[in-house]
Amino acid sequence: MSDRGNFGSRLGIVLATAGSAVGLGNVWRFPYMTGQNGGAAFIIIYLACILLLGIPGMVSEFIVGRHSQTNAARAYASFSRGKAWGFIGILGILTSIIILGFYAVVAGWCLYYLGASAFGQLKGDATFVQHYFQTFSSDPVKPAVLGVVFILITHFIIVRGVQNGIERASKLLMPILFVLLLVLVIASCSLPSASRGIEFLLKPDFTKVSPNVFLEALGQAFFSLSLGTACLCTYASYFTKQTKLLYSATQIALIDFLIALMSGLMIFPAAFSVGVQPDSGPSLIFITLPNVFQQAFSFMPTLGYLISIMFYALLVFAALTSTISMHEIGTAFCHEELHITRSKAAWILTVACSVITIFCSLSVGKPDILQLWGKSLMGFCDFITAQVMLPTGALLTSILVGWFASKAIVRDEFTNRGTSNSKLFFNLYLFCVRFIVPVGILLIFLHEFEVI
Ligand code: TRP
């Protein structure tokens, strides 16, 4: 297809793909998991997961996408030379629609809190902040509207196309995100007794390492690298023939890791300096932290005010570069398969995701009504995508690329037709994709369903 466009520069490729990877998963999930699972011990395991499973998984999706230069469903079908494997692409598209549906709810909360902090509404003691969050998140209208607004912002970036929309937004947002994070890390680490927070994050505690910790690290690595939903495959279809796949995957994984680590260095020192033990999930960013900022910077309230605005701006930007990537998977599919304009295709996605967002948002306020398998709809969407659909997509991709695809094609893509990467790297990659990735994912499944 000649009109599909490409990323215009190497920097654009790296920033857009890193933008997909860097998201709420880095800014609040990683710090919390590290703190609870043995600090540096967890970080070492997480790094091993990235190197042995994450990067090979990324390269596999890149190979499928860049070789086929088309949307996810068609890419998988054509890569396997039979239509049978096309369903991996379809599965990926469905997964990304559901993820975008519930991710937009949290992103909408971040947007609201950005406004609330700018208007000085988050001032008050711990009980006030907790009450503020509960009242807001269980409201039937406001959070749902904000979730939809977030999808619409994503929509208007997506319709501008790959180069003018996705690439330009990433080139603008990623540097701002990095600068904001850097400022917040410096502010947080210069607070009194910040060193206790740094120590909590970085001191290895091997007594906390259990098999569970390995599986947590692996799940986190997959989600954080945007693996398993054909997202990377779709972005790779806009790569050029010169893009070095292994090199790019390594670069993006390292950026993602660095941002996650910096997020920990932003949250823990501030929390420890006011004697708060950071907890997990939504309560960390919407209840604990607003209060932490106020207390920690009480010596200079204006600084506290600015810090909290910067923090929510950071979350909004991180979420936005991720929602763009989730939206693009389905938009590219509808545009190319239904032969409609990109704008119409984007509307289909926007409407479908908005419906999920509205119901997920309602389920937070009324968990007893909107329930599936004993979970709120929001919790269910999170579970079924992150724990079932995403690892399934990654598992099938590695089986396809490692065992069923033509080895010559895989080698050609990996080495850019023999012009880059040594034989050693290719063999290492093939070994990981054939054995380590499938076995790792199967272990996650067996553990999840309590077989081991
Ligand atoms: N990686 C993003 C984060 O850390 C989330 C994300 C974006 C994602 N695109 C994805 C996760 C595709 C799975 C699949 O927040």
Tab-separated table of C-alpha atoms and ligand atoms in Angstrom:
chain	number	residue	atom	x	y	z
A	1	MET	CA	0.000	0.000	0.000
A	2	SER	CA	1.628	3.166	-1.159
A	3	ASP	CA	-0.219	5.736	0.938
A	4	ARG	CA	0.465	4.300	4.350
A	5	GLY	CA	3.380	6.530	5.241
A	6	ASN	CA	6.490	5.894	7.265
A	7	PHE	CA	8.195	7.412	10.228
A	8	GLY	CA	10.336	10.179	8.805
A	9	SER	CA	13.518	9.809	10.830
A	10	ARG	CA	15.440	7.471	13.077
A	11	LEU	CA	14.799	9.732	16.027
A	12	GLY	CA	11.086	9.665	15.201
A	13	ILE	CA	11.086	5.866	15.224
A	14	VAL	CA	12.811	5.664	18.578
A	15	LEU	CA	10.733	8.366	20.247
A	16	ALA	CA	7.388	7.118	18.952
A	17	THR	CA	8.073	3.521	19.939
A	18	ALA	CA	9.576	4.536	23.255
A	19	GLY	CA	6.481	6.714	23.721
A	20	SER	CA	4.333	3.636	23.377
A	21	ALA	CA	6.436	1.803	25.927
A	22	VAL	CA	6.706	4.611	28.451
A	23	GLY	CA	3.364	4.999	30.155
A	24	LEU	CA	1.496	4.632	33.407
A	25	GLY	CA	3.135	1.213	33.715
A	26	ASN	CA	6.495	2.936	34.240
A	27	VAL	CA	5.457	5.869	36.314
A	28	TRP	CA	3.522	4.152	39.046
A	29	ARG	CA	3.425	0.385	38.624
A	30	PHE	CA	7.158	-0.208	38.358
A	31	PRO	CA	8.185	1.852	41.409
A	32	TYR	CA	5.640	0.146	43.589
A	33	MET	CA	6.559	-3.352	42.446
A	34	THR	CA	10.230	-2.674	42.974
A	35	GLY	CA	9.659	-1.399	46.486
A	36	GLN	CA	7.600	-4.411	47.455
A	37	ASN	CA	9.634	-7.123	45.773
A	38	GLY	CA	13.106	-6.635	47.139
A	39	GLY	CA	14.391	-3.352	45.626
A	40	ALA	CA	17.529	-3.885	43.592
A	41	ALA	CA	16.957	-7.657	43.697
A	42	PHE	CA	13.762	-7.092	41.711
A	43	ILE	CA	15.502	-4.661	39.382
A	44	ILE	CA	18.144	-7.273	38.518
A	45	ILE	CA	15.464	-9.875	37.756
A	46	TYR	CA	13.485	-7.319	35.775
A	47	LEU	CA	16.558	-6.463	33.703
A	48	ALA	CA	17.151	-10.152	33.010
A	49	CYS	CA	13.519	-10.492	31.843
A	50	ILE	CA	13.971	-7.525	29.531
A	51	LEU	CA	17.160	-8.906	28.036
A	52	LEU	CA	16.142	-12.544	27.644
A	53	LEU	CA	12.453	-12.233	26.863
A	54	GLY	CA	11.546	-8.585	26.312
A	55	ILE	CA	14.045	-7.612	23.637
A	56	PRO	CA	13.666	-10.885	21.663
A	57	GLY	CA	9.879	-10.469	21.891
A	58	MET	CA	10.122	-6.913	20.595
A	59	VAL	CA	12.394	-7.924	17.730
A	60	SER	CA	9.942	-10.670	16.724
A	61	GLU	CA	7.056	-8.226	16.463
A	62	PHE	CA	9.311	-5.808	14.587
A	63	ILE	CA	10.232	-8.545	12.102
A	64	VAL	CA	6.608	-9.448	11.366
A	65	GLY	CA	5.561	-5.802	10.989
A	66	ARG	CA	8.504	-4.459	9.028
A	67	HIS	CA	8.542	-7.422	6.638
A	68	SER	CA	4.854	-7.179	5.828
A	69	GLN	CA	4.488	-3.361	5.880
A	70	THR	CA	0.795	-3.597	6.621
A	71	ASN	CA	-1.717	-3.700	9.476
A	72	ALA	CA	-1.405	-6.310	12.214
A	73	ALA	CA	-3.956	-8.852	10.952
A	74	ARG	CA	-2.641	-8.889	7.406
A	75	ALA	CA	0.957	-8.785	8.623
A	76	TYR	CA	0.594	-11.978	10.629
A	77	ALA	CA	-1.343	-13.697	7.852
A	78	SER	CA	1.185	-12.837	5.166
A	79	PHE	CA	4.181	-13.541	7.361
A	80	SER	CA	3.073	-17.107	7.970
A	81	ARG	CA	2.367	-17.729	4.290
A	82	GLY	CA	-0.990	-19.177	5.247
A	83	LYS	CA	-3.918	-17.210	6.536
A	84	ALA	CA	-4.111	-19.295	9.698
A	85	TRP	CA	-1.848	-17.107	11.840
A	86	GLY	CA	-3.697	-13.923	10.931
A	87	PHE	CA	-5.774	-14.415	14.065
A	88	ILE	CA	-2.775	-13.372	16.211
A	89	GLY	CA	-3.099	-9.940	14.632
A	90	ILE	CA	-6.857	-9.884	15.217
A	91	LEU	CA	-6.322	-10.947	18.824
A	92	GLY	CA	-3.792	-8.132	19.216
A	93	ILE	CA	-6.217	-5.587	17.797
A	94	LEU	CA	-8.970	-6.714	20.177
A	95	THR	CA	-6.590	-6.672	23.139
A	96	SER	CA	-5.454	-3.160	22.366
A	97	ILE	CA	-9.055	-1.921	22.072
A	98	ILE	CA	-9.876	-3.287	25.525
A	99	ILE	CA	-6.627	-1.989	27.056
A	100	LEU	CA	-7.291	1.453	25.607
A	101	GLY	CA	-10.812	1.267	27.044
A	102	PHE	CA	-9.715	0.932	30.662
A	103	TYR	CA	-6.394	2.755	30.347
A	104	ALA	CA	-8.334	5.841	29.219
A	105	VAL	CA	-10.274	5.795	32.485
A	106	VAL	CA	-7.078	6.217	34.510
A	107	ALA	CA	-5.696	8.659	31.935
A	108	GLY	CA	-8.904	10.681	32.324
A	109	TRP	CA	-8.366	10.742	36.096
A	110	CYS	CA	-4.848	12.100	35.501
A	111	LEU	CA	-6.281	14.811	33.250
A	112	TYR	CA	-8.794	15.780	35.911
A	113	TYR	CA	-6.104	15.878	38.586
A	114	LEU	CA	-3.940	18.034	36.360
A	115	GLY	CA	-6.778	20.564	36.307
A	116	ALA	CA	-7.536	20.079	39.994
A	117	SER	CA	-3.926	20.687	41.001
A	118	ALA	CA	-3.680	23.732	38.737
A	119	PHE	CA	-6.791	25.201	40.369
A	120	GLY	CA	-5.418	24.426	43.813
A	121	GLN	CA	-8.203	21.994	44.673
A	122	LEU	CA	-5.981	19.284	46.102
A	123	LYS	CA	-5.001	21.235	49.193
A	124	GLY	CA	-6.056	19.636	52.420
A	125	ASP	CA	-5.156	16.876	54.854
A	126	ALA	CA	-4.946	13.150	54.073
A	127	THR	CA	-8.629	12.498	54.795
A	128	PHE	CA	-9.641	15.333	52.508
A	129	VAL	CA	-7.560	13.994	49.609
A	130	GLN	CA	-8.924	10.499	50.100
A	131	HIS	CA	-12.479	11.768	50.179
A	132	TYR	CA	-11.798	13.902	47.113
A	133	PHE	CA	-10.682	10.850	45.134
A	134	GLN	CA	-13.555	8.659	46.280
A	135	THR	CA	-16.166	11.273	45.458
A	136	PHE	CA	-14.644	11.933	42.059
A	137	SER	CA	-14.005	8.340	40.954
A	138	SER	CA	-17.477	7.125	41.929
A	139	ASP	CA	-19.223	10.008	40.168
A	140	PRO	CA	-21.193	8.525	37.246
A	141	VAL	CA	-20.516	11.365	34.801
A	142	LYS	CA	-17.275	13.320	35.287
A	143	PRO	CA	-14.685	10.521	35.065
A	144	ALA	CA	-16.452	8.896	32.110
A	145	VAL	CA	-16.517	12.209	30.243
A	146	LEU	CA	-12.826	12.787	30.949
A	147	GLY	CA	-11.945	9.281	29.761
A	148	VAL	CA	-13.753	9.975	26.504
A	149	VAL	CA	-12.051	13.380	26.234
A	150	PHE	CA	-8.704	11.613	26.545
A	151	ILE	CA	-9.616	9.230	23.724
A	152	LEU	CA	-10.688	12.212	21.613
A	153	ILE	CA	-7.329	13.929	22.174
A	154	THR	CA	-5.677	10.688	21.062
A	155	HIS	CA	-8.047	10.572	18.072
A	156	PHE	CA	-7.097	14.021	16.820
A	157	ILE	CA	-3.418	13.153	16.911
A	158	ILE	CA	-3.998	9.841	15.141
A	159	VAL	CA	-6.000	11.328	12.236
A	160	ARG	CA	-3.090	13.595	11.355
A	161	GLY	CA	-1.211	10.522	10.188
A	162	VAL	CA	1.945	8.677	11.065
A	163	GLN	CA	4.475	11.446	10.448
A	164	ASN	CA	2.427	14.540	11.214
A	165	GLY	CA	0.459	13.010	14.045
A	166	ILE	CA	2.216	10.210	15.897
A	167	GLU	CA	5.802	11.181	15.142
A	168	ARG	CA	5.377	14.899	15.771
A	169	ALA	CA	3.481	14.354	19.002
A	170	SER	CA	6.153	11.952	20.250
A	171	LYS	CA	8.991	14.308	19.319
A	172	LEU	CA	7.305	17.012	21.338
A	173	LEU	CA	5.991	15.028	24.299
A	174	MET	CA	8.882	12.683	25.019
A	175	PRO	CA	11.530	15.375	25.633
A	176	ILE	CA	9.075	17.357	27.810
A	177	LEU	CA	8.275	14.194	29.724
A	178	PHE	CA	11.949	13.530	30.319
A	179	VAL	CA	12.654	17.062	31.523
A	180	LEU	CA	9.635	17.046	33.862
A	181	LEU	CA	10.716	13.734	35.304
A	182	LEU	CA	14.278	14.935	35.780
A	183	VAL	CA	13.134	18.047	37.631
A	184	LEU	CA	10.849	15.966	39.844
A	185	VAL	CA	13.617	13.454	40.607
A	186	ILE	CA	16.003	16.237	41.606
A	187	ALA	CA	13.357	17.926	43.764
A	188	SER	CA	12.398	14.668	45.430
A	189	CYS	CA	15.964	13.493	46.063
A	190	SER	CA	16.980	16.786	47.615
A	191	LEU	CA	14.348	16.578	50.359
A	192	PRO	CA	15.434	15.791	53.919
A	193	SER	CA	15.830	12.053	54.586
A	194	ALA	CA	15.378	11.304	50.895
A	195	SER	CA	18.180	8.780	51.227
A	196	ARG	CA	15.851	6.411	53.083
A	197	GLY	CA	13.563	6.317	50.048
A	198	ILE	CA	16.479	5.769	47.693
A	199	GLU	CA	17.699	2.978	49.927
A	200	PHE	CA	14.250	1.352	50.036
A	201	LEU	CA	14.155	1.383	46.250
A	202	LEU	CA	17.702	0.331	45.522
A	203	LYS	CA	18.901	-1.852	48.380
A	204	PRO	CA	18.769	-5.471	47.268
A	205	ASP	CA	16.761	-7.672	49.582
A	206	PHE	CA	17.129	-11.196	48.295
A	207	THR	CA	14.950	-12.652	51.051
A	208	LYS	CA	11.900	-11.244	49.251
A	209	VAL	CA	12.708	-13.094	46.024
A	210	SER	CA	10.256	-15.942	45.422
A	211	PRO	CA	9.124	-17.600	42.185
A	212	ASN	CA	6.270	-15.163	42.266
A	213	VAL	CA	8.684	-12.247	41.980
A	214	PHE	CA	10.069	-13.647	38.704
A	215	LEU	CA	6.589	-13.883	37.263
A	216	GLU	CA	5.663	-10.400	38.432
A	217	ALA	CA	8.819	-9.048	36.820
A	218	LEU	CA	8.057	-10.816	33.574
A	219	GLY	CA	4.459	-9.578	33.430
A	220	GLN	CA	5.618	-6.049	34.170
A	221	ALA	CA	8.305	-6.248	31.467
A	222	PHE	CA	5.754	-7.314	28.827
A	223	PHE	CA	3.214	-4.657	29.712
A	224	SER	CA	5.806	-1.948	29.961
A	225	LEU	CA	7.377	-2.777	26.602
A	226	SER	CA	3.905	-2.862	24.947
A	227	LEU	CA	4.477	-6.463	23.921
A	228	GLY	CA	1.888	-8.964	22.814
A	229	THR	CA	-0.835	-6.819	21.254
A	230	ALA	CA	0.711	-6.297	17.826
A	231	CYS	CA	1.370	-2.706	18.819
A	232	LEU	CA	5.078	-2.996	18.035
A	233	CYS	CA	4.235	-4.902	14.864
A	234	THR	CA	2.047	-2.010	13.697
A	235	TYR	CA	4.700	0.596	14.498
A	236	ALA	CA	7.362	-1.524	12.802
A	237	SER	CA	5.297	-1.507	9.624
A	238	TYR	CA	6.219	2.205	9.441
A	239	PHE	CA	9.951	1.550	9.959
A	240	THR	CA	12.253	1.919	6.990
A	241	LYS	CA	14.292	-0.895	5.486
A	242	GLN	CA	17.409	0.611	7.074
A	243	THR	CA	16.087	0.522	10.636
A	244	LYS	CA	18.233	-1.847	12.658
A	245	LEU	CA	15.735	-3.949	14.558
A	246	LEU	CA	17.870	-5.352	17.371
A	247	TYR	CA	19.565	-2.024	17.951
A	248	SER	CA	16.251	-0.146	18.075
A	249	ALA	CA	14.642	-2.694	20.398
A	250	THR	CA	17.597	-2.453	22.789
A	251	GLN	CA	17.559	1.333	22.719
A	252	ILE	CA	13.811	1.502	23.397
A	253	ALA	CA	13.950	-1.100	26.173
A	254	LEU	CA	16.744	0.858	27.884
A	255	ILE	CA	14.844	4.144	27.648
A	256	ASP	CA	11.790	2.422	29.087
A	257	PHE	CA	13.853	0.993	31.935
A	258	LEU	CA	15.554	4.295	32.682
A	259	ILE	CA	12.225	6.133	32.876
A	260	ALA	CA	10.830	3.469	35.206
A	261	LEU	CA	13.853	3.756	37.475
A	262	MET	CA	13.656	7.543	37.497
A	263	SER	CA	9.981	7.317	38.424
A	264	GLY	CA	10.967	5.313	41.485
A	265	LEU	CA	13.522	7.988	42.359
A	266	MET	CA	10.765	10.574	42.080
A	267	ILE	CA	8.186	8.787	44.256
A	268	PHE	CA	10.040	7.043	47.082
A	269	PRO	CA	12.340	9.793	48.395
A	270	ALA	CA	9.392	12.241	48.577
A	271	ALA	CA	7.164	9.686	50.282
A	272	PHE	CA	9.816	8.645	52.805
A	273	SER	CA	10.751	12.207	53.607
A	274	VAL	CA	7.270	12.711	55.061
A	275	GLY	CA	7.110	9.240	56.575
A	276	VAL	CA	4.542	7.746	54.203
A	277	GLN	CA	4.867	4.125	53.085
A	278	PRO	CA	3.809	4.256	49.431
A	279	ASP	CA	1.096	1.801	48.523
A	280	SER	CA	-0.051	0.438	45.225
A	281	GLY	CA	-2.579	1.080	42.535
A	282	PRO	CA	-4.720	4.128	41.990
A	283	SER	CA	-4.430	5.191	45.615
A	284	LEU	CA	-0.705	5.860	45.179
A	285	ILE	CA	-1.009	8.524	42.527
A	286	PHE	CA	-4.388	9.934	43.432
A	287	ILE	CA	-4.421	9.801	47.230
A	288	THR	CA	-0.958	9.346	48.703
A	289	LEU	CA	1.068	11.571	46.406
A	290	PRO	CA	-1.032	14.756	46.402
A	291	ASN	CA	-0.611	14.751	50.133
A	292	VAL	CA	3.067	13.898	49.999
A	293	PHE	CA	3.783	16.858	47.714
A	294	GLN	CA	2.007	19.253	50.035
A	295	GLN	CA	3.768	18.051	53.126
A	296	ALA	CA	7.205	17.622	51.621
A	297	PHE	CA	7.243	21.109	50.160
A	298	SER	CA	5.361	22.813	52.987
A	299	PHE	CA	8.423	25.036	53.501
A	300	MET	CA	7.617	26.565	50.121
A	301	PRO	CA	3.976	26.026	49.107
A	302	THR	CA	4.378	27.548	45.649
A	303	LEU	CA	7.007	24.950	44.836
A	304	GLY	CA	4.702	22.185	46.114
A	305	TYR	CA	1.953	23.583	43.908
A	306	LEU	CA	4.186	23.604	40.822
A	307	ILE	CA	5.534	20.145	41.587
A	308	SER	CA	2.089	18.637	41.732
A	309	ILE	CA	1.084	20.270	38.429
A	310	MET	CA	4.279	18.927	36.848
A	311	PHE	CA	3.601	15.473	38.217
A	312	TYR	CA	0.112	15.225	36.701
A	313	ALA	CA	1.319	16.753	33.439
A	314	LEU	CA	3.959	14.030	33.367
A	315	LEU	CA	1.324	11.336	33.855
A	316	VAL	CA	-0.903	12.814	31.145
A	317	PHE	CA	1.940	12.958	28.621
A	318	ALA	CA	3.153	9.460	29.453
A	319	ALA	CA	-0.375	8.092	29.091
A	320	LEU	CA	-0.979	9.977	25.849
A	321	THR	CA	1.996	8.582	23.946
A	322	SER	CA	0.784	5.121	24.996
A	323	THR	CA	-2.887	5.605	24.088
A	324	ILE	CA	-1.768	6.849	20.669
A	325	SER	CA	-0.046	3.523	20.040
A	326	MET	CA	-3.029	1.468	21.178
A	327	HIS	CA	-5.400	3.492	18.984
A	328	GLU	CA	-3.160	3.182	15.933
A	329	ILE	CA	-3.305	-0.638	15.869
A	330	GLY	CA	-7.041	-0.731	15.204
A	331	THR	CA	-7.095	2.424	13.107
A	332	ALA	CA	-4.509	1.017	10.683
A	333	PHE	CA	-6.534	-2.190	10.475
A	334	CYS	CA	-9.893	-0.532	9.739
A	335	HIS	CA	-8.305	1.938	7.309
A	336	GLU	CA	-6.669	-0.785	5.240
A	337	GLU	CA	-9.131	-3.633	5.529
A	338	LEU	CA	-12.415	-1.740	5.236
A	339	HIS	CA	-10.964	0.588	2.576
A	340	ILE	CA	-12.166	3.724	4.341
A	341	THR	CA	-10.321	6.954	5.073
A	342	ARG	CA	-8.002	7.127	8.045
A	343	SER	CA	-10.332	9.578	9.692
A	344	LYS	CA	-13.362	7.272	9.412
A	345	ALA	CA	-11.280	4.349	10.641
A	346	ALA	CA	-10.152	6.369	13.637
A	347	TRP	CA	-13.770	7.215	14.461
A	348	ILE	CA	-14.682	3.532	14.570
A	349	LEU	CA	-11.939	2.964	17.133
A	350	THR	CA	-12.793	6.068	19.099
A	351	VAL	CA	-16.440	5.073	19.424
A	352	ALA	CA	-15.673	1.436	20.308
A	353	CYS	CA	-13.108	2.388	22.957
A	354	SER	CA	-15.279	5.135	24.366
A	355	VAL	CA	-18.099	2.659	25.004
A	356	ILE	CA	-15.682	0.435	26.961
A	357	THR	CA	-14.320	3.466	28.807
A	358	ILE	CA	-17.791	4.620	29.850
A	359	PHE	CA	-18.762	1.207	31.206
A	360	CYS	CA	-15.400	0.686	32.922
A	361	SER	CA	-15.662	4.090	34.513
A	362	LEU	CA	-19.196	3.369	35.751
A	363	SER	CA	-18.004	0.047	37.160
A	364	VAL	CA	-15.570	1.860	39.469
A	365	GLY	CA	-18.426	3.691	41.155
A	366	LYS	CA	-20.858	0.769	41.051
A	367	PRO	CA	-18.740	-2.379	41.246
A	368	ASP	CA	-21.697	-4.442	42.459
A	369	ILE	CA	-23.698	-3.862	39.281
A	370	LEU	CA	-21.115	-4.010	36.510
A	371	GLN	CA	-19.379	-7.231	37.451
A	372	LEU	CA	-17.759	-10.065	35.522
A	373	TRP	CA	-16.354	-13.157	37.236
A	374	GLY	CA	-16.410	-11.488	40.609
A	375	LYS	CA	-14.430	-8.451	39.455
A	376	SER	CA	-15.559	-4.960	38.531
A	377	LEU	CA	-15.697	-4.532	34.765
A	378	MET	CA	-12.573	-2.366	34.993
A	379	GLY	CA	-10.694	-5.010	36.997
A	380	PHE	CA	-11.882	-7.710	34.621
A	381	CYS	CA	-10.661	-5.851	31.516
A	382	ASP	CA	-7.305	-5.349	33.206
A	383	PHE	CA	-7.054	-9.021	34.157
A	384	ILE	CA	-8.184	-10.541	30.866
A	385	THR	CA	-5.858	-8.377	28.762
A	386	ALA	CA	-2.706	-8.164	30.887
A	387	GLN	CA	-2.796	-11.693	32.248
A	388	VAL	CA	-4.381	-13.706	29.456
A	389	MET	CA	-4.587	-12.012	26.035
A	390	LEU	CA	-1.259	-10.212	26.119
A	391	PRO	CA	0.911	-13.210	27.071
A	392	THR	CA	-1.041	-15.343	24.574
A	393	GLY	CA	-0.225	-12.877	21.789
A	394	ALA	CA	3.451	-12.836	22.743
A	395	LEU	CA	3.589	-16.637	23.035
A	396	LEU	CA	2.018	-17.217	19.625
A	397	THR	CA	4.255	-14.595	18.026
A	398	SER	CA	7.383	-16.265	19.326
A	399	ILE	CA	6.171	-19.694	18.178
A	400	LEU	CA	5.356	-18.325	14.732
A	401	VAL	CA	8.646	-16.474	14.275
A	402	GLY	CA	10.804	-19.091	15.997
A	403	TRP	CA	9.343	-22.282	14.598
A	404	PHE	CA	7.025	-21.773	11.642
A	405	ALA	CA	8.249	-18.802	9.645
A	406	SER	CA	10.868	-19.087	6.926
A	407	LYS	CA	14.237	-18.830	8.644
A	408	ALA	CA	15.672	-17.029	5.629
A	409	ILE	CA	13.091	-14.255	5.909
A	410	VAL	CA	13.608	-13.927	9.655
A	411	ARG	CA	17.376	-13.716	9.128
A	412	ASP	CA	17.008	-11.204	6.310
A	413	GLU	CA	14.896	-8.915	8.456
A	414	PHE	CA	17.082	-9.351	11.516
A	415	THR	CA	20.277	-8.556	9.637
A	416	ASN	CA	18.774	-6.067	7.153
A	417	ARG	CA	19.678	-8.462	4.305
A	418	GLY	CA	23.028	-9.343	5.756
A	419	THR	CA	24.229	-5.780	6.231
A	420	SER	CA	24.121	-5.621	10.012
A	421	ASN	CA	24.413	-7.795	13.127
A	422	SER	CA	26.709	-10.732	13.488
A	423	LYS	CA	25.746	-14.374	13.211
A	424	LEU	CA	26.240	-14.698	16.941
A	425	PHE	CA	23.502	-12.171	17.721
A	426	PHE	CA	21.144	-13.866	15.302
A	427	ASN	CA	21.721	-17.269	16.860
A	428	LEU	CA	21.280	-15.871	20.347
A	429	TYR	CA	18.054	-14.214	19.268
A	430	LEU	CA	16.757	-17.393	17.679
A	431	PHE	CA	17.536	-19.387	20.800
A	432	CYS	CA	15.636	-16.928	23.000
A	433	VAL	CA	12.641	-16.831	20.677
A	434	ARG	CA	12.448	-20.578	20.270
A	435	PHE	CA	12.990	-21.645	23.863
A	436	ILE	CA	13.280	-18.966	26.506
A	437	VAL	CA	10.295	-16.796	25.512
A	438	PRO	CA	7.737	-19.639	25.121
A	439	VAL	CA	8.886	-21.421	28.277
A	440	GLY	CA	8.826	-18.172	30.271
A	441	ILE	CA	5.289	-17.374	29.160
A	442	LEU	CA	4.059	-20.910	29.750
A	443	LEU	CA	5.397	-20.667	33.296
A	444	ILE	CA	3.400	-17.480	33.817
A	445	PHE	CA	0.254	-19.262	32.666
A	446	LEU	CA	0.817	-22.348	34.792
A	447	HIS	CA	1.417	-20.165	37.794
A	448	GLU	CA	-1.599	-17.976	37.097
A	449	PHE	CA	-3.936	-20.916	36.918
A	450	GLU	CA	-2.318	-22.391	39.998
A	451	VAL	CA	-0.895	-25.477	38.345
A	452	ILE	CA	2.521	-24.566	39.807
B	1	TRP	N1	3.571	0.208	27.748
B	1	TRP	C1	2.577	1.111	28.211
B	1	TRP	C2	2.789	1.412	29.694
B	1	TRP	O1	3.788	1.069	30.243
B	1	TRP	C3	1.174	0.615	27.970
B	1	TRP	C4	0.934	0.181	26.579
B	1	TRP	C5	0.953	0.945	25.455
B	1	TRP	C6	0.663	-1.116	26.155
B	1	TRP	N2	0.691	0.178	24.358
B	1	TRP	C7	0.492	-1.080	24.761
B	1	TRP	C8	0.576	-2.288	26.859
B	1	TRP	C9	0.246	-2.229	24.056
B	1	TRP	C10	0.302	-3.438	26.154
B	1	TRP	C11	0.173	-3.402	24.787
B	1	TRP	O2	1.964	2.014	30.333
